[in-house]
Short mmCIF file of C-alpha atoms and ligand atoms in Angstrom, two decimals:
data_model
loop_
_atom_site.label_atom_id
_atom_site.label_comp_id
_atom_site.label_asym_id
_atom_site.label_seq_id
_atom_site.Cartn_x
_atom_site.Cartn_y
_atom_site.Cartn_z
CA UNK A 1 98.77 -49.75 -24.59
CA UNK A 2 100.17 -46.73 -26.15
CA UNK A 3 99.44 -45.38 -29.15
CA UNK A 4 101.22 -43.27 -31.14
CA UNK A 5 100.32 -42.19 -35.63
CA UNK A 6 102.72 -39.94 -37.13
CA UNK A 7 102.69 -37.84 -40.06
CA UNK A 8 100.43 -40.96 -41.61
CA UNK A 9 98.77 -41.04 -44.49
CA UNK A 10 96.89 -43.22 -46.21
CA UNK A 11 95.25 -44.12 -50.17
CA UNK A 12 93.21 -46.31 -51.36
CA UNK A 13 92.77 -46.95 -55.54
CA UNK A 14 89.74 -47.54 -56.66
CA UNK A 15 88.66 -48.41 -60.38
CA UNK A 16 86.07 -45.57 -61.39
CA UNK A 17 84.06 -45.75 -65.03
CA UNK A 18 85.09 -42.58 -66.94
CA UNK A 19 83.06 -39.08 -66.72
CA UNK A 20 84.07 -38.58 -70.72
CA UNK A 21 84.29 -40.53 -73.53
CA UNK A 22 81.74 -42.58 -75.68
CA UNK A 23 79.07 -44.18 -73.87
CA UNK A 24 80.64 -47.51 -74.89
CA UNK A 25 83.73 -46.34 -73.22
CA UNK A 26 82.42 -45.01 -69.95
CA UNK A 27 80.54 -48.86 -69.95
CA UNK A 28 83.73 -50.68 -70.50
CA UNK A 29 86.52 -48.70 -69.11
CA UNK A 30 88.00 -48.22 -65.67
CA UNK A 31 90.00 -45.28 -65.46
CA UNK A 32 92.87 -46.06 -61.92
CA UNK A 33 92.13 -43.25 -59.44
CA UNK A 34 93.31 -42.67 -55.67
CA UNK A 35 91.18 -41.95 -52.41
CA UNK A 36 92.68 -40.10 -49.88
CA UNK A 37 91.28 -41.49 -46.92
CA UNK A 38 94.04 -39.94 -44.33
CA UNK A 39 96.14 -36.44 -45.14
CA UNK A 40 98.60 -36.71 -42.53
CA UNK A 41 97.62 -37.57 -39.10
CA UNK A 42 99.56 -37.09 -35.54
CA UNK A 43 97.83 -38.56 -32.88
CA UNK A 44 99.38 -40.34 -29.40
CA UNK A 45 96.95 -41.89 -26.91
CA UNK A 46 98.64 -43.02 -23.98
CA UNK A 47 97.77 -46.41 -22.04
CA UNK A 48 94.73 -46.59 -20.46
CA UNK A 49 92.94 -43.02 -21.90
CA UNK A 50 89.68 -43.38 -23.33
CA UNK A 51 89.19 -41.47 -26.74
CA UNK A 52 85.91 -40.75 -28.70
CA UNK A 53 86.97 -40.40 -32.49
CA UNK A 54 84.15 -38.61 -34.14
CA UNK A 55 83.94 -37.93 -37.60
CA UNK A 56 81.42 -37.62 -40.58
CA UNK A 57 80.91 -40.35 -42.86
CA UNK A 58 83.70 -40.82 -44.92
CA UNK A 59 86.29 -38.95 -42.63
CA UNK A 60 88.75 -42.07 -42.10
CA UNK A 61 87.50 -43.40 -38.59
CA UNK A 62 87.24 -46.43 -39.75
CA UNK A 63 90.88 -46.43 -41.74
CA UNK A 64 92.58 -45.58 -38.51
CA UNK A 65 91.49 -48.70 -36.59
CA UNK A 66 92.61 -50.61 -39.41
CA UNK A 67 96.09 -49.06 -39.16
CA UNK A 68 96.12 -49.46 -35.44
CA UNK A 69 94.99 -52.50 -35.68
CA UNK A 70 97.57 -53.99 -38.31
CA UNK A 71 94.54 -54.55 -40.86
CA UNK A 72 96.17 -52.29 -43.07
CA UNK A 73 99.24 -50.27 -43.66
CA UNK A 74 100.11 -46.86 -44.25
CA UNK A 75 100.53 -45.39 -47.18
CA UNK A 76 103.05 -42.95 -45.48
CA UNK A 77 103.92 -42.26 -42.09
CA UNK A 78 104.27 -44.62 -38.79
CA UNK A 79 101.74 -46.27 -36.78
CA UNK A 80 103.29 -47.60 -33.65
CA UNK A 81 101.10 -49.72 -30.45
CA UNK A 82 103.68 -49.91 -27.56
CA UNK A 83 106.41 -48.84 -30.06
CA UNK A 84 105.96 -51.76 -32.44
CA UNK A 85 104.52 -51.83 -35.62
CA UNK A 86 101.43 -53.16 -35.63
CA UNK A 87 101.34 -54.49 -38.62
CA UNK A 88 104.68 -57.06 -38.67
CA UNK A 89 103.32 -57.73 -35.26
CA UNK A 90 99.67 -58.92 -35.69
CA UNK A 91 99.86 -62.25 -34.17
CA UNK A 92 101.05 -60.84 -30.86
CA UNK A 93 99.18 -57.73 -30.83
CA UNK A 94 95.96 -59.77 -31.77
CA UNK A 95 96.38 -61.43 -27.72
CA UNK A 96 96.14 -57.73 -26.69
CA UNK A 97 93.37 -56.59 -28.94
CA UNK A 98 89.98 -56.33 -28.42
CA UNK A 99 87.97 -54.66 -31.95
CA UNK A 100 84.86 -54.12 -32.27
CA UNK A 101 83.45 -53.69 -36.11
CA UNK A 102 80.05 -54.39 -37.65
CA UNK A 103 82.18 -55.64 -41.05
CA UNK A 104 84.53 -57.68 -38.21
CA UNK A 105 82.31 -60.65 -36.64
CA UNK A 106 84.32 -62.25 -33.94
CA UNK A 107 81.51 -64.90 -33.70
CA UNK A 108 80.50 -67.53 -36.21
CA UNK A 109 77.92 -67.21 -37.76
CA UNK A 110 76.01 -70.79 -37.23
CA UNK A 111 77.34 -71.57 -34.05
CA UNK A 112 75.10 -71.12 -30.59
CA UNK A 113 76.74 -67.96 -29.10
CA UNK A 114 78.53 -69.72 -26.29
CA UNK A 115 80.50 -72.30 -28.64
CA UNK A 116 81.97 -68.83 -30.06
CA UNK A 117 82.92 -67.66 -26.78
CA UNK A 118 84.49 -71.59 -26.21
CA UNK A 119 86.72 -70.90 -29.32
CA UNK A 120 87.31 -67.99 -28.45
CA UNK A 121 88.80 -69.20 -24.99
CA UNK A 122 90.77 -71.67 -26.49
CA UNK A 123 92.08 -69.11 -28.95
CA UNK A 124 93.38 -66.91 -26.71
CA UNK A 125 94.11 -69.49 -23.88
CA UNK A 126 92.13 -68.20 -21.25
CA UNK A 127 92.45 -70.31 -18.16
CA UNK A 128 88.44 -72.27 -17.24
CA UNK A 129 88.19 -70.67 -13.95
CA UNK A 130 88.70 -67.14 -15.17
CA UNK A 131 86.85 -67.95 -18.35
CA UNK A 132 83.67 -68.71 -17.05
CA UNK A 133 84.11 -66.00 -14.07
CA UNK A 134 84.44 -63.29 -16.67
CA UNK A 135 81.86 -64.72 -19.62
CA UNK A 136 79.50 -64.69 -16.50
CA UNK A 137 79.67 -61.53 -15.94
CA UNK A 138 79.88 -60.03 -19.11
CA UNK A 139 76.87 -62.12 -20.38
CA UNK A 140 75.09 -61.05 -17.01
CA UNK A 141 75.98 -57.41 -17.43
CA UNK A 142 74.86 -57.36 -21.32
CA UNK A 143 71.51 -59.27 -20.06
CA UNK A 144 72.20 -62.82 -22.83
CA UNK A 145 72.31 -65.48 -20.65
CA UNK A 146 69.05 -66.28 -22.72
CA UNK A 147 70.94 -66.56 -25.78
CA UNK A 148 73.44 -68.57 -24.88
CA UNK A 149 72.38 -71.18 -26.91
CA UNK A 150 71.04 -69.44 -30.24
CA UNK A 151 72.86 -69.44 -33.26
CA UNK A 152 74.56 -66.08 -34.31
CA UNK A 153 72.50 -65.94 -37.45
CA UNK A 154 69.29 -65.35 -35.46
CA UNK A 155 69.83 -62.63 -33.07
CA UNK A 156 68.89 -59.39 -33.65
CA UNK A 157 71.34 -56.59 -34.14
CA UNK A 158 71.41 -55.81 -30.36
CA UNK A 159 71.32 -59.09 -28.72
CA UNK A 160 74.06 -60.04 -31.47
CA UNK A 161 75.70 -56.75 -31.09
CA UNK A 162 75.87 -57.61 -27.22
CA UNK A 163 77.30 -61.42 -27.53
CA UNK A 164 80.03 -59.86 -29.97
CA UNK A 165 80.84 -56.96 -27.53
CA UNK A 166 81.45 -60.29 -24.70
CA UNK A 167 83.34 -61.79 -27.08
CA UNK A 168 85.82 -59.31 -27.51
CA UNK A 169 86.13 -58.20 -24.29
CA UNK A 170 86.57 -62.24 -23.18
CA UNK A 171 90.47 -61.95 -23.25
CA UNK A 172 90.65 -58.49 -20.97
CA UNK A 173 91.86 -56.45 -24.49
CA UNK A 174 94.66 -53.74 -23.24
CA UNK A 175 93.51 -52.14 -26.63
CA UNK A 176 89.82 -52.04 -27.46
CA UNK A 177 89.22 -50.50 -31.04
CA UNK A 178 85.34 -50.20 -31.31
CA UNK A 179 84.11 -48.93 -34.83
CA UNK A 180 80.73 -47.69 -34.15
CA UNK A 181 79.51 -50.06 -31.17
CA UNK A 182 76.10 -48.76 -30.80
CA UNK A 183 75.01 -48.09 -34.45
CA UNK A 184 71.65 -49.11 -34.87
CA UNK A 185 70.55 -50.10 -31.35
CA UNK A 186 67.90 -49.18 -29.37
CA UNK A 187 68.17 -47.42 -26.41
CA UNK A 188 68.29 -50.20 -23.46
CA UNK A 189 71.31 -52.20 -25.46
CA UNK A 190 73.59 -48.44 -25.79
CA UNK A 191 73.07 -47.69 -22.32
CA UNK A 192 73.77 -51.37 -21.57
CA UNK A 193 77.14 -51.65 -24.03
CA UNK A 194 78.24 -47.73 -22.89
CA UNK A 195 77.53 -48.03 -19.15
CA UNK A 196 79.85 -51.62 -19.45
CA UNK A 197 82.65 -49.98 -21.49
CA UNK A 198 82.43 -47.42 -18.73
CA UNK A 199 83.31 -50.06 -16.24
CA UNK A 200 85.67 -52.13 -17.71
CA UNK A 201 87.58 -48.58 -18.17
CA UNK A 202 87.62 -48.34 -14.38
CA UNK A 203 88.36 -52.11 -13.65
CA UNK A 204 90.61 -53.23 -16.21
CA UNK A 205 92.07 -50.03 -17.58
CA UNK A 206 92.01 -50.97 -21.16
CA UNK A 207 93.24 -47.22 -23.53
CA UNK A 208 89.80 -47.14 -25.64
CA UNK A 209 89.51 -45.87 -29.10
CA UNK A 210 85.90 -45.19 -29.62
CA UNK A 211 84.33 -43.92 -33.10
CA UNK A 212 80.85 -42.82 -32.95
CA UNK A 213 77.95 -40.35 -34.36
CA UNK A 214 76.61 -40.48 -30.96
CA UNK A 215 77.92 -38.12 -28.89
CA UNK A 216 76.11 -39.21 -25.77
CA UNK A 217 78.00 -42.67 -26.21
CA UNK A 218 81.09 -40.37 -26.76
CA UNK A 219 80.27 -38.88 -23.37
CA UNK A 220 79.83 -41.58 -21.61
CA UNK A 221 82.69 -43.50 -22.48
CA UNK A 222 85.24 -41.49 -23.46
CA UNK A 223 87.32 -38.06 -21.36
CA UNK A 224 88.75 -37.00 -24.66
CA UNK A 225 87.71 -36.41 -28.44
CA UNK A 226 89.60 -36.65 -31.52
CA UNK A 227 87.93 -35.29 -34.47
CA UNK A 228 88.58 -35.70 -37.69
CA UNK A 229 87.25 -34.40 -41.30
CA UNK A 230 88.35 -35.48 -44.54
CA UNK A 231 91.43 -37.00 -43.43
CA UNK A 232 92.83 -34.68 -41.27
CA UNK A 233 92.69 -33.82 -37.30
CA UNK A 234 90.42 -30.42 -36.68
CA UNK A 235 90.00 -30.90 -32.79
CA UNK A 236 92.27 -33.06 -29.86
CA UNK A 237 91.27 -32.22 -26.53
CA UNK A 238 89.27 -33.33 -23.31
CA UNK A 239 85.49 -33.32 -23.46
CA UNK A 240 85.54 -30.76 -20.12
CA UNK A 241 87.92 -28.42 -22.77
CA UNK A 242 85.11 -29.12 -25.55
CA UNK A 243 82.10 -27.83 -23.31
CA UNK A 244 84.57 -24.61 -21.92
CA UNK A 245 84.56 -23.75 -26.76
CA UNK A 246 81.11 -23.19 -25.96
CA UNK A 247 82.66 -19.88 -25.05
CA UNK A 248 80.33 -17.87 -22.70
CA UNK A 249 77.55 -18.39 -25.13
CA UNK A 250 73.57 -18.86 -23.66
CA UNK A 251 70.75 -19.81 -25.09
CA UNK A 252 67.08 -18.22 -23.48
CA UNK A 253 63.97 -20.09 -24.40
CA UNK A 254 60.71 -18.41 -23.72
CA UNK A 255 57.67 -20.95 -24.03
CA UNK A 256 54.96 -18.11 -24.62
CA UNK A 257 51.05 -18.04 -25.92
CA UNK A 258 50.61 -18.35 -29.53
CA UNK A 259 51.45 -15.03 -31.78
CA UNK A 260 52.96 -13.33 -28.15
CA UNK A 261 56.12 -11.64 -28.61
CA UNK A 262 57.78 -11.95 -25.45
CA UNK A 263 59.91 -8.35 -23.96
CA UNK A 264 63.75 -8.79 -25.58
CA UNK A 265 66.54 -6.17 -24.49
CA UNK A 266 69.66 -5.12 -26.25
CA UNK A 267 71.88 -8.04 -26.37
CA UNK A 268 69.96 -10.70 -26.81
CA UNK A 269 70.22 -12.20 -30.72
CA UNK A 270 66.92 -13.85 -31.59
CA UNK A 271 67.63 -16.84 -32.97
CA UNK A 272 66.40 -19.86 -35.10
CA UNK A 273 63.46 -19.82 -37.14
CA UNK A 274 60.17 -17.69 -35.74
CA UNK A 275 58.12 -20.83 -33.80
CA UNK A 276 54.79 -19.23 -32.99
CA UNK A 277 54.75 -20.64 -29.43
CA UNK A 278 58.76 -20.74 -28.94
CA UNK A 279 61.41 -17.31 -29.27
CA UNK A 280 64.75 -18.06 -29.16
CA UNK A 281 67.63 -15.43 -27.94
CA UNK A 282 71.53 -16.01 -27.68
CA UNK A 283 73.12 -13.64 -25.09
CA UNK A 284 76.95 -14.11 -23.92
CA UNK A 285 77.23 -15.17 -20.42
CA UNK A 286 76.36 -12.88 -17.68
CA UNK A 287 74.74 -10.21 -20.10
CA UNK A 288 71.50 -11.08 -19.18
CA UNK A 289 69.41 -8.49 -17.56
CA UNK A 290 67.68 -9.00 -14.48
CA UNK A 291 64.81 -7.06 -15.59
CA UNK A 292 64.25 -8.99 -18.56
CA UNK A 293 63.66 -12.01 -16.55
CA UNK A 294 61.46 -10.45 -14.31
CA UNK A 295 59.40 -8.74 -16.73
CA UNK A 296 59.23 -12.76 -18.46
CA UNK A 297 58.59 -14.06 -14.89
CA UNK A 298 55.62 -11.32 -14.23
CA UNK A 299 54.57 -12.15 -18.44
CA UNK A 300 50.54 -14.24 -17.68
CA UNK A 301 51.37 -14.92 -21.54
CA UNK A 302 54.89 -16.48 -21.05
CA UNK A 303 54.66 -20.47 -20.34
CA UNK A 304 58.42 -21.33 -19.33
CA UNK A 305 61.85 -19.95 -19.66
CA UNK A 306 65.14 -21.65 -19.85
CA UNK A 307 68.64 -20.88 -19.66
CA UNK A 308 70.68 -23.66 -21.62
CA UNK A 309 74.34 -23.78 -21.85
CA UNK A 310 75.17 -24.89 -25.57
CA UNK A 311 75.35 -28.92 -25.90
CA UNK A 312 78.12 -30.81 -27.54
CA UNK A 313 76.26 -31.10 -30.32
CA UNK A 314 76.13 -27.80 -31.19
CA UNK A 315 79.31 -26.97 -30.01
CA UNK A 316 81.00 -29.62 -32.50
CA UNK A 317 78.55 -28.29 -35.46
CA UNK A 318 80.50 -25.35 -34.74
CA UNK A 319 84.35 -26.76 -35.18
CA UNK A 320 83.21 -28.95 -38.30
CA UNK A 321 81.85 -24.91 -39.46
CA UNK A 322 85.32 -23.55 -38.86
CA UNK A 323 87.14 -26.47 -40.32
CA UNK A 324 85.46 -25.91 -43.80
N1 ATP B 1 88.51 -50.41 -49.35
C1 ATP B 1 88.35 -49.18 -49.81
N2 ATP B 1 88.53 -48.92 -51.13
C2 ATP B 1 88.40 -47.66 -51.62
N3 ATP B 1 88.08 -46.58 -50.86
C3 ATP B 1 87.89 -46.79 -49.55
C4 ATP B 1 88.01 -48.09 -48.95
N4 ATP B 1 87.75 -47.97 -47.63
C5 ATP B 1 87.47 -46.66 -47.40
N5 ATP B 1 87.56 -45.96 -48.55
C6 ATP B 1 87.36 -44.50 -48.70
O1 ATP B 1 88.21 -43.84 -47.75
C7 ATP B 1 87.54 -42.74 -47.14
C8 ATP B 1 87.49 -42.94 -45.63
O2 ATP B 1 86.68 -44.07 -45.35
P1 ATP B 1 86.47 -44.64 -43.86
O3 ATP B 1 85.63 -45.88 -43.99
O4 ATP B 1 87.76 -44.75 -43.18
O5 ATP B 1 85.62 -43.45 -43.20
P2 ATP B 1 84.71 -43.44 -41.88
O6 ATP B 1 85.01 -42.16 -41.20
O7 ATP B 1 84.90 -44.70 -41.12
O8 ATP B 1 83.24 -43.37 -42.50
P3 ATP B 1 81.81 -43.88 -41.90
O9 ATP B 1 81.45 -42.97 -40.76
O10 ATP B 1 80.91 -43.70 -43.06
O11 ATP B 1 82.00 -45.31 -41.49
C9 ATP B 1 86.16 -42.67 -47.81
O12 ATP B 1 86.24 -41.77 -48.88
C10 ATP B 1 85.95 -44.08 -48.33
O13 ATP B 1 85.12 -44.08 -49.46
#
C-alpha cells in the first residue's frame, strides 16, 4: 500500500494550570493551550518499502501512525493510503492493516491467547485452512505454542508482545504500522520479532512503517529511515545513503598499558575523554600513515588497535546536532 502525507500538520489542545496568577488560581484554572505535534510533513512510501521512523521522544512518531492509520485526523494537510483517506475509510482499510502499539492491544485481555487469534479470524474472515497454516507458523516462528492457552493478562511483556505481533500479522496486513515493537524486550524476543518482520517483508511484501529507538531493529528491518524532530522531517533516505554521511570519517583505537601515550602524527584528532588504558584519534579516510601503524604494531606497550568506520548511531547523533 502506498503512502503518501502532504504538507500535514497536526495539534493537539491540552488544558495546562497557569504559570501566573494566585496560587488559588494556578489550583483551579486551566488556561486552553495547543501542542504542535506535526509542523508540516511530506512523506510518500511506496507499496511494499520498509521504513524505520526514528525520532526522540516526543517527535510525533507516534501521531503519524495515527494519521495513517485513520485514528486521527489532520489538523492540516492530506494523509492518503492508496489514494484514499484513511480516515472516512477505516472500516476497509482496517482489512488491510496490521498496527502494532503498546497503548493498541489487539488481544483481550482475559482470554487464552488462541481464543484472540479465533476472533480475530472470524473478524477478518480468514478462511480455516489458511488460518491455522499461518497461526502455525507465526506462533512457531515467535516460539508460543506454549502459551497458547494462557490468558493475556499473564504473559510477560515479550511472550505477550510476541502473541500480539501473531495477531496482527494473522490477516497478511498490506500495511503494518508498528509503534515501537521491541520496547522493553530482551534480546532473544527482538531478534525473534525483527528477524520475522524481516521475512514476512520478503514473503508477503507488506510496505512497513517501523518507529524505533533501536537502531539495530531499524537495521534489520527497514532499507530506509525517516527521521523526524519536533514535528518536522530532518533526514529521508536509504540506510546504505545514511552510513555513506559518515563522510570519510575513521575512528583509531589504541588499547595501550596504563599512563602510555601511544605515537600520534599530524592528522589524527584525539578524541573523547583521556581513558588511561584507551586513546582515541579521528583521521579522515585514507590519511592514515603507514608509519604510524607500524610504529603502534612494533609498540610492546600497545594492546590492540582498531580502525572503526562511524556506526549509525553516531552518525544520526550527528543529523539530530545539525537539525538544532
Ligand atoms: N493526546 C494528546 N494530547 C495532548 N498532547 C499530545 C497527545 N498525544 C501526543 N501529544 C503531544 O504531541 C507530541 C508528539 O507526541 P507523539 O506521541 O506523537 O511523539 P512520539 O515521537 O511518538 O514520542 P515517544 O517516542 O515518546 O513515543 C508530544 O509533545 C506529545 O506530548
Amino acid at each position: 500500500m502506498r503512502v503518501q502525507m502532504d504538507a500535514v500538520r497536526r495539534s493537539y489542545h491540552v488544558r495546562r494550570r497557569p504559570e501566573t496568577g494566585s496560587r488559588l488560581a494556578r489550583l483551579v484554572r486551566r488556561e486552553r493551550s495547543e501542542v504542535e505535534a506535526l509542523r508540516g510533513i511530506d512523506l510518500r512510501i511506496e507499496a511494499g518499502e520498509s521504513v524505520g521512523y526514528i525520532g526522540l521522544n516526543g517527535a510525533g512518531k507516534s501521531t503519524t501512525m495515527k494519521l495513517i492509520s485513520g485514528i486521527l485526523t489532520p489538523t492540516a494537510g492530506r494523509v492518503t493510503v492508496d489514494g484514499r483517506d484513511p480516515h472516512r475509510e477505516r472500516r476497509r482499510l482496517s482489512a488491510e492493516l496490521g498496527y502494532l502499539a503498546a497503548q493498541r492491544a489487539s488481544l483481550w485481555w482475559d482470554l487464552p491467547v488462541k481464543d484472540s487469534y479465533e476472533l480475530i479470524r472470524r473478524v477478518y474472515g480468514i478462511e480455516p485452512a489458511l488460518f491455522r497454516r499461518r497461526s502455525e507458523e507465526l506462533v512457531g516462528r515467535l516460539d508460543i505454542g506454549k502459551h497458547l492457552n494462557t490468558p493475556v493478562r499473564e504473559l510477560s511483556l515479550g511472550n505477550r508482545t510476541r502473541a500480539e505481533l501473531v495477531g496482527t500479522l494473522l490477516h497478511a496486513p498490506k500495511l503494518l504500522l508498528l509503534d515501537e515493537p521491541t520496547i522493553g524486550l530482551d534480546i532473544f524476543a527482538r531478534e525473534a520479532i525483527c528477524g520475522l518482520l524481516k521475512d514476512i517483508r520478503e514473503t508477503d511484501g507488506p510496505t512497513i512503517m517501523m518507529a524505533s529507538h533501536d537502531l539495530r531493529d531499524v537495521e534489520a528491518v527497514c532499507d530506509r529511515i525517516v527521521m523526524i524532530d519536533a514535528g518536522r522531517l530532518v533526514h529521508d533516505g536509504k540506510i546504505s545513503e545514511l552510513r555513506g554521511l559518515g563522510g570519510g570519517t575513521r575512528r583509531l583505537v589504541i588499547h595501550h598499558a596504563e599512563g602510555h601515550t601511544p605515537p600520534s602524527a599530524p592528522g589524527l584528532v584525539p578524541i573523547g575523554a583521556a581513558a588511561r588504558t584507551v586513546t582515541t584519534f579521528e583521521y579522515a579516510q585514507g590519511n592514515l600513515p603507514p608509519e604510524v601503524l607500524s610504529a603502534l604494531f612494533s609498540d610492546p606497550l600497545v594492546d590492540d588497535v582498531q580502525l572503526e568506520a562511524p556506526g549509525l548511531e553516531q552518525i544520526i547523533k550527528s543529523l539530530y546536532r545539525k537539525a538544532d
